[in-house]
Amino acid sequence: MAEKFPQVQFFLGANSAHGFSSLYDRWVDQSSLQGFYAIKGGAGCGKSTLMGRIAQQAEKAGWTVEYIRCSGDPDSLDGIYLPKKGVAMMDGTAPHCVDPIYTGATGHYVDLGAGYDRAALGAIRKEIIEATRAYRSYYPEASRCFSGAAASRRRAWTDLHTPQTLEKTEKRAAGLLARERKNTRPAEGKRRLRFLGGPTCQGRLLLEGTVRALCHRGYEIRDDCGLAGILLKHLEEGFLAGGYDVISCLCPEQPDRLEHLLIPELSLAFLTGPLHELTGFRVIRTQSLVEKSAWQEGRRFLRLSNRVAQELMEEGMGYLAQAKARHDVLEELYHPHVDFSHCQEMTHRLWEEIRAMPDWQE
């Protein structure tokens, strides 16, 4: 899939086994920003369009942009961050409601709902209510499938994770740290949380372009045995203790465990595969860490459980695709009754405001 948004991009939301999982409130530290803009407005009013146009202007000016893609519609934006100016913008509506903390000083509301023809929308309120309920109804069904997939995998992994296997996993992490962490510093590194992909209406995505932008080398973890998260946790702790900043990418379906780890300072990535576009990465097979007797006893059940989990994941992503199709219907109801000149005017005003800000250093 061609990347619609260049440079660095992540997700902050995920369709997990427990419903919508959010990292939005941990994305940026508003006290370290020059400007934080919460974009308000409902379906079809231009929130993603506004942020995309601001980002395009920033790219033309030679600035770095971090793009936050929408887990419900990966072709849309939920946020952008402009480090040069210390400015972040995000969709401030449900389910990722984050409000400005220092309102008027660094935090600002942007109301795109002012472009609605409220009288016209009031006349079709029954259709809007029906369409809203329809698209939201699919998300619980998707979560039910993802929960079943997670449970199926956990049942198979439990017998494989013997004390000997866990000890081998820790030793493998120590060996990787000895190879890759050449120097250590007295101050502990900082941890940033992100999602690097996940199940979406377009299938399961992995934003490999982000890895290319930040890391030129790394390891692909081929993990049928559920050990990647454990291995990555040991690596994360080791790099942080050594003074390196890390981007810890959580597993979207099970956000209590890690799925990827990026150390941009070392241009180094540890990614749970499969990889599709990235090449040249060293391969770690978690099967090699499993105690031989446990593997012989558990491999048949493991393969069955992984197959069941994959079928449930496909079913869940089908529900996400239906939710997206229903949301498209909702936007079609709104579009004829939106004055998009309001969005254009706000985009121009905000860009001029941001462009005039002094360059920012925390």
Short mmCIF file of C-alpha atoms in Angstrom, two decimals:
data_model
loop_
_atom_site.label_atom_id
_atom_site.label_comp_id
_atom_site.label_asym_id
_atom_site.label_seq_id
_atom_site.Cartn_x
_atom_site.Cartn_y
_atom_site.Cartn_z
CA MET A 1 0.00 0.00 0.00
CA ALA A 2 1.39 3.41 -0.96
CA GLU A 3 1.82 5.70 2.01
CA LYS A 4 -0.53 8.66 1.85
CA PHE A 5 1.37 10.57 4.55
CA PRO A 6 5.16 10.95 4.25
CA GLN A 7 7.82 10.92 6.94
CA VAL A 8 7.04 9.70 10.44
CA GLN A 9 3.56 8.39 11.21
CA PHE A 10 1.99 6.41 14.03
CA PHE A 11 -1.37 5.49 15.49
CA LEU A 12 -2.44 6.59 18.97
CA GLY A 13 -5.65 4.55 18.98
CA ALA A 14 -6.22 0.85 18.49
CA ASN A 15 -9.14 -1.53 18.12
CA SER A 16 -8.19 -3.92 20.89
CA ALA A 17 -9.59 -7.00 22.61
CA HIS A 18 -10.97 -4.66 25.29
CA GLY A 19 -12.53 -2.04 23.01
CA PHE A 20 -10.92 1.21 21.92
CA SER A 21 -7.44 1.62 23.40
CA SER A 22 -6.11 5.18 23.54
CA LEU A 23 -2.68 6.78 23.92
CA TYR A 24 -3.91 10.24 23.00
CA ASP A 25 -3.54 11.66 26.49
CA ARG A 26 0.12 10.52 26.50
CA TRP A 27 1.07 11.77 23.05
CA VAL A 28 2.55 15.16 23.92
CA ASP A 29 3.36 17.09 27.08
CA GLN A 30 1.31 20.26 26.69
CA SER A 31 3.55 22.10 29.17
CA SER A 32 6.43 21.62 26.70
CA LEU A 33 4.53 23.00 23.71
CA GLN A 34 4.12 26.45 22.22
CA GLY A 35 0.68 25.60 20.89
CA PHE A 36 -1.85 22.80 21.28
CA TYR A 37 -4.95 22.92 19.08
CA ALA A 38 -8.01 20.71 19.71
CA ILE A 39 -10.06 20.53 16.51
CA LYS A 40 -13.77 20.23 17.30
CA GLY A 41 -16.59 19.27 14.95
CA GLY A 42 -18.54 16.22 13.85
CA ALA A 43 -18.48 14.05 10.76
CA GLY A 44 -17.56 15.57 7.44
CA CYS A 45 -16.63 19.08 8.63
CA GLY A 46 -12.96 18.94 7.54
CA LYS A 47 -10.91 18.14 10.66
CA SER A 48 -8.55 15.76 8.86
CA THR A 49 -8.44 18.03 5.81
CA LEU A 50 -7.39 21.02 7.91
CA MET A 51 -4.57 19.10 9.62
CA GLY A 52 -3.44 17.60 6.32
CA ARG A 53 -3.19 21.01 4.67
CA ILE A 54 -1.25 22.45 7.60
CA ALA A 55 1.11 19.48 7.40
CA GLN A 56 1.57 19.98 3.66
CA GLN A 57 2.54 23.60 4.21
CA ALA A 58 4.96 22.53 6.92
CA GLU A 59 6.52 19.94 4.61
CA LYS A 60 6.94 22.57 1.88
CA ALA A 61 8.71 24.78 4.41
CA GLY A 62 11.12 21.93 5.14
CA TRP A 63 9.78 21.08 8.59
CA THR A 64 9.53 17.61 10.09
CA VAL A 65 5.98 16.39 10.70
CA GLU A 66 4.77 13.53 12.84
CA TYR A 67 1.47 12.26 11.46
CA ILE A 68 -1.08 10.47 13.65
CA ARG A 69 -3.35 8.32 11.55
CA CYS A 70 -6.89 7.32 12.43
CA SER A 71 -7.35 3.66 13.38
CA GLY A 72 -10.96 3.79 12.15
CA ASP A 73 -9.93 5.21 8.76
CA PRO A 74 -6.15 5.09 8.13
CA ASP A 75 -6.52 7.49 5.20
CA SER A 76 -7.59 10.19 7.68
CA LEU A 77 -5.61 12.07 10.29
CA ASP A 78 -6.20 12.27 14.01
CA GLY A 79 -3.28 14.58 14.69
CA ILE A 80 -0.04 16.23 13.56
CA TYR A 81 3.00 17.38 15.53
CA LEU A 82 5.40 20.07 14.28
CA PRO A 83 8.59 19.90 16.39
CA LYS A 84 10.13 23.00 14.79
CA LYS A 85 7.39 25.17 16.26
CA GLY A 86 6.46 23.05 19.26
CA VAL A 87 2.90 22.73 17.96
CA ALA A 88 0.48 19.82 18.06
CA MET A 89 -2.98 19.56 16.56
CA MET A 90 -5.44 16.76 17.13
CA ASP A 91 -9.01 15.73 16.56
CA GLY A 92 -10.57 16.63 19.90
CA THR A 93 -13.77 14.62 19.50
CA ALA A 94 -14.75 11.17 20.78
CA PRO A 95 -13.27 8.63 21.21
CA HIS A 96 -9.98 10.52 21.51
CA CYS A 97 -11.10 13.50 23.56
CA VAL A 98 -8.12 15.51 24.76
CA ASP A 99 -8.70 19.14 25.71
CA PRO A 100 -6.20 21.99 26.01
CA ILE A 101 -4.85 22.22 29.54
CA TYR A 102 -3.42 25.74 29.40
CA THR A 103 -6.32 27.28 27.52
CA GLY A 104 -5.61 30.64 25.95
CA ALA A 105 -1.92 30.50 26.81
CA THR A 106 -0.77 27.52 24.77
CA GLY A 107 -4.04 25.64 24.30
CA HIS A 108 -6.75 26.55 21.82
CA TYR A 109 -10.06 25.18 20.55
CA VAL A 110 -10.79 25.24 16.81
CA ASP A 111 -14.51 24.96 16.03
CA LEU A 112 -15.17 23.56 12.57
CA GLY A 113 -18.76 22.77 13.52
CA ALA A 114 -19.50 26.44 12.84
CA GLY A 115 -19.55 25.49 9.16
CA TYR A 116 -22.65 23.32 9.55
CA ASP A 117 -26.05 24.38 8.25
CA ARG A 118 -27.81 23.45 11.48
CA ALA A 119 -31.32 23.95 10.13
CA ALA A 120 -30.69 21.60 7.20
CA LEU A 121 -29.06 18.98 9.43
CA GLY A 122 -31.92 19.23 11.91
CA ALA A 123 -34.31 18.31 9.13
CA ILE A 124 -32.47 14.99 8.58
CA ARG A 125 -31.74 14.26 12.23
CA LYS A 126 -33.43 10.83 12.11
CA GLU A 127 -31.14 9.72 9.28
CA ILE A 128 -28.10 11.07 11.12
CA ILE A 129 -29.03 9.27 14.35
CA GLU A 130 -29.63 6.02 12.48
CA ALA A 131 -26.35 6.25 10.56
CA THR A 132 -24.40 7.10 13.73
CA ARG A 133 -25.85 4.17 15.63
CA ALA A 134 -25.25 1.87 12.68
CA TYR A 135 -21.52 2.52 12.31
CA ARG A 136 -20.89 2.42 16.06
CA SER A 137 -22.64 -0.94 16.39
CA TYR A 138 -19.85 -2.76 14.56
CA TYR A 139 -17.03 -1.87 16.96
CA PRO A 140 -18.21 -4.08 19.86
CA GLU A 141 -18.47 -6.97 17.41
CA ALA A 142 -14.91 -6.36 16.23
CA SER A 143 -13.64 -6.24 19.83
CA ARG A 144 -15.44 -9.53 20.57
CA CYS A 145 -13.50 -11.16 17.72
CA PHE A 146 -10.18 -9.65 18.81
CA SER A 147 -10.81 -10.80 22.37
CA GLY A 148 -11.42 -14.33 21.15
CA ALA A 149 -8.26 -14.26 19.06
CA ALA A 150 -6.18 -13.07 22.02
CA ALA A 151 -7.64 -15.78 24.27
CA SER A 152 -6.95 -18.47 21.69
CA ARG A 153 -3.30 -17.47 21.41
CA ARG A 154 -2.82 -17.14 25.17
CA ARG A 155 -4.11 -20.68 25.78
CA ALA A 156 -1.52 -22.09 23.40
CA TRP A 157 1.34 -19.93 24.68
CA THR A 158 0.86 -20.76 28.37
CA ASP A 159 2.34 -24.27 28.20
CA LEU A 160 5.25 -23.10 26.03
CA HIS A 161 6.38 -20.41 28.47
CA THR A 162 8.22 -22.70 30.86
CA PRO A 163 10.79 -21.31 33.32
CA GLN A 164 13.56 -22.61 31.05
CA THR A 165 12.06 -20.89 28.02
CA LEU A 166 11.68 -17.60 29.85
CA GLU A 167 15.28 -17.83 31.08
CA LYS A 168 16.52 -18.41 27.51
CA THR A 169 14.48 -15.42 26.34
CA GLU A 170 16.08 -13.18 28.98
CA LYS A 171 19.55 -14.42 28.03
CA ARG A 172 18.84 -13.73 24.34
CA ALA A 173 17.86 -10.17 25.23
CA ALA A 174 21.07 -9.77 27.25
CA GLY A 175 23.09 -10.95 24.26
CA LEU A 176 21.35 -8.49 21.94
CA LEU A 177 21.96 -5.65 24.41
CA ALA A 178 25.65 -6.56 24.66
CA ARG A 179 25.90 -6.39 20.87
CA GLU A 180 23.84 -3.26 20.22
CA ARG A 181 24.16 -1.10 23.35
CA LYS A 182 27.80 -0.07 23.02
CA ASN A 183 27.81 2.66 25.66
CA THR A 184 25.70 3.50 28.68
CA ARG A 185 24.88 6.84 30.31
CA PRO A 186 24.10 7.69 33.93
CA ALA A 187 20.67 9.20 33.20
CA GLU A 188 17.84 6.84 32.26
CA GLY A 189 16.36 7.20 28.80
CA LYS A 190 12.85 8.39 28.00
CA ARG A 191 10.00 6.19 26.75
CA ARG A 192 7.43 7.26 24.19
CA LEU A 193 4.37 5.09 23.63
CA ARG A 194 2.88 4.58 20.18
CA PHE A 195 1.09 2.06 18.00
CA LEU A 196 2.98 1.25 14.79
CA GLY A 197 0.04 -0.49 13.17
CA GLY A 198 -2.83 -2.78 13.95
CA PRO A 199 -6.12 -4.19 12.68
CA THR A 200 -8.03 -1.68 10.57
CA CYS A 201 -10.77 -1.54 7.96
CA GLN A 202 -7.97 -1.96 5.38
CA GLY A 203 -6.58 -5.10 7.01
CA ARG A 204 -3.71 -5.32 9.47
CA LEU A 205 -1.25 -2.50 8.81
CA LEU A 206 2.37 -2.01 9.80
CA LEU A 207 3.76 1.46 9.08
CA GLU A 208 7.07 0.32 7.68
CA GLY A 209 7.71 3.76 6.18
CA THR A 210 8.09 5.14 9.69
CA VAL A 211 10.73 2.53 10.44
CA ARG A 212 12.59 3.46 7.25
CA ALA A 213 12.54 7.13 8.28
CA LEU A 214 13.89 6.48 11.78
CA CYS A 215 15.92 3.27 11.66
CA HIS A 216 18.17 1.85 8.96
CA ARG A 217 18.79 -1.55 10.52
CA GLY A 218 17.27 -3.99 12.92
CA TYR A 219 15.75 -7.35 13.70
CA GLU A 220 12.57 -9.07 12.57
CA ILE A 221 11.07 -11.25 15.30
CA ARG A 222 9.16 -14.16 13.79
CA ASP A 223 6.93 -15.02 16.66
CA ASP A 224 4.53 -17.94 16.68
CA CYS A 225 5.16 -18.62 20.35
CA GLY A 226 4.13 -15.38 22.06
CA LEU A 227 7.64 -14.54 23.26
CA ALA A 228 8.19 -11.33 21.29
CA GLY A 229 6.55 -9.16 23.94
CA ILE A 230 8.68 -10.70 26.70
CA LEU A 231 11.89 -10.34 24.69
CA LEU A 232 11.06 -6.74 23.80
CA LYS A 233 10.31 -5.87 27.42
CA HIS A 234 13.79 -6.99 28.47
CA LEU A 235 15.30 -5.00 25.58
CA GLU A 236 13.26 -1.91 26.44
CA GLU A 237 14.39 -2.03 30.07
CA GLY A 238 18.01 -2.49 29.00
CA PHE A 239 18.09 0.41 26.56
CA LEU A 240 16.30 2.74 28.99
CA ALA A 241 18.68 1.81 31.79
CA GLY A 242 21.56 2.51 29.41
CA GLY A 243 20.32 6.05 28.81
CA TYR A 244 18.75 5.59 25.37
CA ASP A 245 15.37 7.07 24.44
CA VAL A 246 13.00 4.49 22.95
CA ILE A 247 9.71 4.45 21.08
CA SER A 248 7.79 1.55 22.57
CA CYS A 249 5.07 0.35 20.22
CA LEU A 250 2.33 -1.59 21.96
CA CYS A 251 0.45 -4.56 20.54
CA PRO A 252 -2.88 -3.09 19.34
CA GLU A 253 -4.95 -6.15 20.15
CA GLN A 254 -3.29 -6.61 23.56
CA PRO A 255 -1.87 -3.24 24.66
CA ASP A 256 -0.41 -4.73 27.85
CA ARG A 257 2.50 -6.12 25.82
CA LEU A 258 5.05 -4.72 23.37
CA GLU A 259 5.05 -5.49 19.67
CA HIS A 260 7.88 -3.30 18.34
CA LEU A 261 10.76 -1.26 19.76
CA LEU A 262 12.54 1.63 18.01
CA ILE A 263 15.78 3.26 19.17
CA PRO A 264 16.20 6.14 16.68
CA GLU A 265 19.52 7.34 18.15
CA LEU A 266 21.04 4.01 17.17
CA SER A 267 18.97 3.78 13.97
CA LEU A 268 17.88 0.42 15.35
CA ALA A 269 14.50 -1.35 15.28
CA PHE A 270 13.15 -4.58 16.71
CA LEU A 271 9.96 -5.48 14.83
CA THR A 272 7.54 -8.34 15.26
CA GLY A 273 6.96 -9.65 11.74
CA PRO A 274 5.93 -10.40 9.17
CA LEU A 275 7.65 -7.56 7.32
CA HIS A 276 6.64 -6.80 3.76
CA GLU A 277 8.73 -3.89 2.44
CA LEU A 278 11.70 -3.75 4.81
CA THR A 279 14.65 -5.93 3.85
CA GLY A 280 18.03 -6.73 5.31
CA PHE A 281 16.82 -7.21 8.88
CA ARG A 282 18.32 -10.02 10.94
CA VAL A 283 15.80 -12.69 11.92
CA ILE A 284 15.00 -13.93 15.41
CA ARG A 285 12.78 -17.03 15.55
CA THR A 286 11.13 -17.40 18.93
CA GLN A 287 10.61 -21.11 18.32
CA SER A 288 14.35 -21.51 18.96
CA LEU A 289 13.85 -20.20 22.50
CA VAL A 290 11.17 -22.72 23.46
CA GLU A 291 12.26 -25.70 25.53
CA LYS A 292 12.37 -28.74 23.23
CA SER A 293 9.99 -30.94 25.24
CA ALA A 294 7.45 -28.12 25.59
CA TRP A 295 7.60 -27.48 21.83
CA GLN A 296 7.05 -31.12 20.98
CA GLU A 297 4.03 -31.32 23.27
CA GLY A 298 2.47 -27.99 22.38
CA ARG A 299 3.18 -27.30 18.70
CA ARG A 300 0.05 -28.99 17.32
CA PHE A 301 -2.23 -27.04 19.65
CA LEU A 302 -0.23 -23.89 18.91
CA ARG A 303 -0.82 -24.19 15.17
CA LEU A 304 -4.53 -24.83 15.70
CA SER A 305 -4.83 -21.88 18.09
CA ASN A 306 -2.98 -19.54 15.73
CA ARG A 307 -5.26 -20.58 12.87
CA VAL A 308 -8.38 -19.95 14.97
CA ALA A 309 -6.96 -16.60 16.11
CA GLN A 310 -6.24 -15.55 12.53
CA GLU A 311 -9.78 -16.42 11.44
CA LEU A 312 -11.19 -14.35 14.31
CA MET A 313 -8.91 -11.44 13.42
CA GLU A 314 -10.14 -11.53 9.82
CA GLU A 315 -13.74 -11.56 11.02
CA GLY A 316 -13.06 -8.62 13.34
CA MET A 317 -11.45 -6.59 10.57
CA GLY A 318 -14.49 -7.33 8.44
CA TYR A 319 -16.61 -5.61 11.09
CA LEU A 320 -14.23 -2.64 10.99
CA ALA A 321 -14.70 -2.44 7.23
CA GLN A 322 -18.48 -2.41 7.70
CA ALA A 323 -18.13 0.34 10.32
CA LYS A 324 -16.10 2.41 7.84
CA ALA A 325 -18.71 1.89 5.11
CA ARG A 326 -21.48 3.03 7.47
CA HIS A 327 -19.43 6.03 8.55
CA ASP A 328 -19.05 6.98 4.89
CA VAL A 329 -22.86 7.05 4.68
CA LEU A 330 -22.94 9.40 7.66
CA GLU A 331 -20.43 11.76 6.03
CA GLU A 332 -22.47 11.74 2.83
CA LEU A 333 -25.44 12.99 4.86
CA TYR A 334 -23.37 15.85 6.25
CA HIS A 335 -21.40 16.99 3.21
CA PRO A 336 -24.19 18.85 1.35
CA HIS A 337 -24.80 20.92 4.47
CA VAL A 338 -21.25 22.01 5.29
CA ASP A 339 -19.78 25.38 4.32
CA PHE A 340 -16.21 24.29 3.56
CA SER A 341 -15.06 27.87 3.10
CA HIS A 342 -15.07 28.04 6.91
CA CYS A 343 -12.53 25.18 7.04
CA GLN A 344 -10.42 26.88 4.37
CA GLU A 345 -10.41 30.17 6.25
CA MET A 346 -9.47 28.46 9.51
CA THR A 347 -6.67 26.55 7.77
CA HIS A 348 -5.19 29.76 6.36
CA ARG A 349 -5.47 31.61 9.66
CA LEU A 350 -3.92 28.80 11.69
CA TRP A 351 -1.04 28.30 9.25
CA GLU A 352 -0.19 31.99 9.35
CA GLU A 353 -0.37 31.92 13.15
CA ILE A 354 1.92 28.88 13.40
CA ARG A 355 4.34 30.12 10.75
CA ALA A 356 4.81 33.40 12.64
CA MET A 357 5.73 31.62 15.88
CA PRO A 358 9.41 31.60 16.87
CA ASP A 359 11.27 28.33 16.42
CA TRP A 360 10.84 26.22 19.53
CA GLN A 361 13.21 24.49 21.89
CA GLU A 362 12.00 22.72 25.01
#
